[in-house]
Amino acid sequence: METAESVHRAFDLTGRVALITGAGGGIGRTSAEVLAGAGAAVVCVDLDLARAEETARGIDSAGGSADSAQVDVAERGALSALVERVVQQHGALHVMCNIAGIMIDSSIIDLDPDEFERILSVNLKGAVYGCQAAGKVMVEQGAGSIINMASAAVLTPSAGIGAYAICKAGVAQLTQSMAVEVGRRGVRVNTIAPGFVPTNMTARYYTRPDGTIDEDAKAAVLSPMAKFAPLRRVGVTSDIGYCVLYLASDASSFVTGQLLSPNGGVAMHY
Ligand SMILES: NC(=O)c1ccc[n+]([C@@H]2O[C@H](COP(=O)([O-])OP(=O)(O)OC[C@H]3O[C@@H](n4cnc5c(N)ncnc54)[C@H](O)[C@@H]3O)[C@@H](O)[C@H]2O)c1
């Protein structure tokens, strides 16, 4: 029989170690906070070290356990070296969240080759490197959960963000291929494909040239999106953080190779 205690235990990450890329802000920061809140020791990784440190400090002062590290996920070998250090320090790696990402706005026809190379390197190759680094350790351990961040752009293509969608579709495929390879070794791999969540990434739609937020422009962007969604709202970062918690925890121990879509219902799939 399931009880309050067994249900709590299924979501409890006490004694687990989680590495989160993109933890300097937005969805990555909240995901790190949620995993730490569930008891995990978290390693907050970002290109922007000051912001990763800020996330870790916030978690520490809320009573959790967090370290920070600066890594460019696009750099070959960087995530492997970090995962090695984390395993030396903590003895294991139970959860890997590949959340770091960037956006470029361009039609496919006008796509600049250098910009395309950069977004592929961060959003797709970075996720591959993260999966490889964590996967090797987790296969040895015989356990682990890898969570890759895609986007609703995979399900509903939009004009002007094709390069981003291409990367995220690759991330969804990376998840499925790897899930097939490592499932028998006790390792699960899943994708989350969020809908629109206001963060620094989306702020480009309503930021003035001087860097301040134009609240009228923000409302003009957000309100039609909210109206279009069956749940009549856009997302908040914790909507995604709690999906990360589910996939990180034993509550999802029969779930692998899947794409979970916290998007207010804007896109649905079988
Ligand atoms: N916000 C949304 O609406 C939305 C929707 C779907 C998917 N996503 C995805 O969620 C993830 C997080 O996005 P967000 O909205 O929180 O954006 P964000 O810009 O707030 O956070 C992204 C973080 O990644 C870090 N980063 C960027 N390049 C990096 C690199 N090369 N190495 C290490 N860190 C790097 C940034 O410094 C930043 O802290 C991304 O993968 C994004 O594509 C976001």
XYZ file of C-alpha atoms and ligand atoms in Angstrom:
314
model
C 0.000 0.000 0.000
C 1.228 3.496 -0.813
C 1.361 5.818 2.180
C 2.299 9.435 2.827
C 5.747 8.138 3.704
C 6.215 6.054 0.531
C 4.954 8.893 -1.669
C 7.309 11.340 0.018
C 10.173 8.848 -0.407
C 9.462 8.497 -4.155
C 10.140 12.207 -4.684
C 12.891 12.528 -2.057
C 16.378 13.188 -3.419
C 18.233 13.079 -0.114
C 21.704 11.644 -0.695
C 21.541 12.219 -4.474
C 23.896 14.423 -6.463
C 22.549 16.507 -9.357
C 24.405 18.605 -11.925
C 22.428 21.341 -13.663
C 23.768 23.286 -16.648
C 22.280 26.705 -17.320
C 21.756 27.080 -13.574
C 22.696 30.772 -13.671
C 19.149 31.849 -14.390
C 15.653 31.097 -15.594
C 14.571 27.468 -15.835
C 18.003 26.105 -14.841
C 18.166 28.191 -11.662
C 14.669 27.172 -10.540
C 15.351 23.526 -11.392
C 18.479 23.610 -9.208
C 16.444 25.168 -6.379
C 13.688 22.533 -6.697
C 16.132 19.595 -6.759
C 17.969 21.059 -3.750
C 14.615 21.543 -2.027
C 13.958 17.834 -2.544
C 17.247 17.068 -0.760
C 19.808 16.727 -3.571
C 23.306 18.165 -3.400
C 23.345 20.288 -6.546
C 26.163 21.517 -8.758
C 25.105 24.755 -10.466
C 26.903 25.107 -13.787
C 26.855 28.069 -16.145
C 28.985 30.004 -18.594
C 28.298 32.989 -16.330
C 30.066 32.007 -13.103
C 28.772 34.983 -11.069
C 25.182 33.969 -11.776
C 25.858 30.267 -11.032
C 27.418 31.335 -7.726
C 24.361 33.487 -6.995
C 22.105 30.449 -7.522
C 24.296 28.309 -5.256
C 24.393 31.005 -2.548
C 20.588 31.270 -2.632
C 20.261 27.502 -2.204
C 22.824 27.430 0.623
C 21.085 30.218 2.488
C 17.749 28.382 2.126
C 19.354 25.403 3.897
C 20.282 23.333 0.823
C 23.618 22.089 -0.448
C 25.072 23.650 -3.611
C 28.375 24.153 -5.424
C 28.951 26.181 -8.569
C 31.206 25.855 -11.585
C 31.916 27.725 -14.795
C 31.685 25.629 -17.946
C 30.958 26.355 -21.587
C 28.861 23.303 -22.468
C 29.929 23.709 -26.104
C 33.588 23.121 -25.267
C 34.703 19.573 -25.965
C 35.801 17.742 -22.826
C 34.679 20.496 -20.436
C 31.623 18.686 -19.074
C 33.507 15.363 -18.844
C 36.219 17.034 -16.765
C 33.611 18.607 -14.506
C 31.654 15.363 -14.068
C 34.921 13.635 -13.105
C 35.558 16.293 -10.451
C 31.981 16.015 -9.142
C 32.249 12.232 -8.840
C 35.612 12.535 -7.067
C 34.121 15.010 -4.618
C 30.668 13.477 -4.042
C 31.264 9.816 -4.922
C 28.501 9.631 -7.562
C 26.311 11.527 -10.024
C 22.630 10.596 -9.910
C 20.961 13.341 -11.969
C 22.195 15.294 -14.985
C 20.112 18.205 -16.302
C 21.217 19.587 -19.670
C 19.402 22.925 -19.528
C 21.889 25.532 -20.833
C 20.700 27.022 -24.092
C 20.710 30.043 -26.361
C 18.358 31.447 -28.994
C 18.914 33.166 -32.331
C 16.246 34.911 -34.356
C 16.548 34.299 -38.075
C 14.676 32.724 -40.931
C 16.283 29.575 -42.305
C 17.056 31.373 -45.585
C 18.959 34.186 -43.834
C 20.671 32.012 -41.232
C 24.269 33.154 -40.681
C 26.618 30.110 -40.802
C 28.624 31.267 -37.761
C 25.492 31.813 -35.697
C 24.158 28.432 -36.821
C 27.436 26.807 -35.785
C 27.238 28.467 -32.349
C 23.644 27.448 -31.621
C 24.341 23.883 -32.765
C 27.396 23.796 -30.507
C 25.587 25.019 -27.401
C 22.061 23.612 -27.769
C 22.751 20.295 -29.492
C 26.409 19.344 -29.089
C 26.361 20.681 -25.520
C 23.503 18.298 -24.710
C 25.359 15.420 -26.403
C 28.511 16.183 -24.382
C 26.436 16.342 -21.190
C 24.793 13.003 -21.962
C 28.148 11.392 -22.726
C 29.844 12.709 -19.593
C 27.010 11.720 -17.253
C 26.101 8.560 -19.164
C 29.561 7.001 -18.728
C 29.451 7.488 -14.967
C 25.817 6.416 -14.609
C 26.285 3.232 -16.656
C 29.176 2.315 -14.324
C 26.964 3.063 -11.317
C 24.072 1.086 -12.828
C 21.698 4.002 -12.120
C 20.985 7.589 -13.044
C 18.561 10.005 -14.652
C 19.434 12.377 -17.491
C 17.046 15.209 -18.334
C 17.441 17.156 -21.572
C 15.713 20.479 -22.225
C 14.045 20.771 -25.634
C 11.140 23.100 -26.448
C 7.552 23.183 -27.651
C 9.182 24.492 -30.854
C 9.766 20.808 -31.634
C 5.993 20.207 -31.732
C 4.826 23.548 -33.164
C 7.288 25.092 -35.620
C 7.325 28.925 -35.628
C 8.798 31.247 -38.229
C 12.112 32.857 -37.308
C 13.415 30.312 -34.774
C 14.159 27.412 -37.118
C 17.793 26.959 -36.096
C 16.717 26.705 -32.464
C 13.961 24.191 -33.342
C 16.414 22.100 -35.359
C 18.687 21.828 -32.297
C 15.807 20.994 -29.980
C 14.454 18.308 -32.332
C 17.974 16.862 -32.240
C 17.879 16.918 -28.443
C 14.597 14.953 -28.461
C 16.167 12.378 -30.776
C 19.343 12.266 -28.664
C 17.138 11.371 -25.695
C 15.396 8.513 -27.489
C 18.556 7.011 -28.987
C 20.412 7.142 -25.699
C 17.444 5.810 -23.719
C 17.500 2.693 -25.915
C 21.250 2.278 -25.405
C 21.456 2.693 -21.639
C 18.089 1.508 -20.300
C 19.308 -2.011 -19.534
C 22.141 -0.450 -17.497
C 19.660 1.285 -15.185
C 19.981 4.743 -16.716
C 16.928 6.767 -17.778
C 16.987 9.608 -20.313
C 14.047 11.966 -20.870
C 13.242 15.274 -22.541
C 11.213 18.204 -21.289
C 9.710 20.445 -23.988
C 8.464 23.616 -22.243
C 6.067 26.120 -23.696
C 6.634 29.856 -23.298
C 8.165 30.813 -19.932
C 9.254 34.442 -19.411
C 13.017 34.432 -18.666
C 16.100 36.292 -19.905
C 15.859 34.191 -23.070
C 12.395 35.488 -23.931
C 13.028 39.057 -22.682
C 14.459 40.040 -26.073
C 10.858 40.433 -27.274
C 10.174 43.235 -24.783
C 13.548 44.726 -23.763
C 14.348 48.341 -24.693
C 17.737 49.167 -26.252
C 18.877 50.487 -22.829
C 18.223 47.041 -21.298
C 15.074 47.937 -19.334
C 11.883 45.926 -19.690
C 9.033 47.573 -21.605
C 6.045 46.366 -19.555
C 3.503 47.335 -22.265
C 5.431 45.393 -24.880
C 5.710 42.486 -22.437
C 1.928 42.422 -21.905
C 1.417 42.637 -25.674
C 3.610 39.543 -26.148
C 2.346 37.510 -23.191
C -1.402 38.105 -23.255
C -2.140 36.605 -26.719
C 0.033 33.618 -25.784
C -1.947 33.132 -22.581
C -5.270 33.446 -24.453
C -4.183 30.839 -26.986
C -3.295 28.273 -24.284
C -6.054 25.956 -22.996
C -4.847 26.731 -19.450
C -5.012 30.486 -20.273
C -1.551 31.371 -19.033
C 2.123 31.261 -19.957
C 4.508 29.215 -17.834
C 6.569 30.051 -14.784
C 9.964 28.496 -14.194
C 8.698 26.271 -11.362
C 6.232 24.618 -13.808
C 9.323 23.217 -15.496
C 11.311 22.704 -12.276
C 8.668 20.323 -10.936
C 8.778 18.309 -14.176
C 12.542 18.095 -13.660
C 11.937 16.843 -10.106
C 9.529 14.143 -11.326
C 11.980 12.877 -13.942
C 14.916 13.065 -11.517
C 13.140 11.115 -8.795
C 12.169 7.473 -8.291
C 8.542 8.506 -8.960
C 9.417 8.229 -12.680
C 11.430 5.006 -12.431
C 9.397 3.373 -15.294
C 9.761 6.412 -17.578
C 12.491 6.691 -20.197
C 12.862 8.025 -23.730
C 9.849 10.301 -23.249
C 9.096 13.912 -24.064
C 7.197 15.692 -21.284
C 5.421 18.863 -22.412
C 4.638 21.456 -19.728
C 3.110 24.022 -22.093
C -0.379 24.913 -20.841
C -1.834 22.704 -23.567
C -0.630 24.749 -26.568
C 0.715 21.609 -28.233
C -0.460 18.043 -27.696
C 0.928 14.778 -28.972
C 0.362 11.058 -28.630
N 11.997 30.263 -21.620
C 11.287 29.562 -22.490
O 10.201 29.974 -22.937
C 11.796 28.223 -22.951
C 10.902 27.413 -23.673
C 11.349 26.177 -24.110
C 12.628 25.748 -23.829
N 13.471 26.558 -23.131
C 14.812 26.044 -22.878
O 15.075 26.048 -21.488
C 16.471 26.203 -21.259
C 16.690 27.346 -20.284
O 16.199 28.535 -20.897
P 15.806 29.853 -20.079
O 14.555 30.339 -20.680
O 15.889 29.589 -18.634
O 16.961 30.830 -20.581
P 17.993 31.742 -19.781
O 18.642 32.551 -20.834
O 17.301 32.432 -18.654
O 19.007 30.687 -19.162
C 19.943 29.998 -19.947
C 21.210 29.840 -19.140
O 22.140 29.084 -19.935
C 23.412 29.680 -19.789
N 24.251 29.360 -20.950
C 24.135 29.826 -22.218
N 25.087 29.324 -22.987
C 25.853 28.526 -22.212
C 26.997 27.733 -22.446
N 27.578 27.683 -23.664
N 27.499 27.008 -21.419
C 26.937 27.073 -20.190
N 25.868 27.818 -19.905
C 25.325 28.536 -20.912
C 23.132 31.178 -19.686
O 24.219 31.888 -19.124
C 21.879 31.185 -18.832
O 22.171 31.271 -17.453
C 17.099 26.433 -22.634
O 17.635 25.212 -23.106
C 15.923 26.867 -23.480
O 16.138 26.577 -24.837
C 13.093 27.789 -22.693
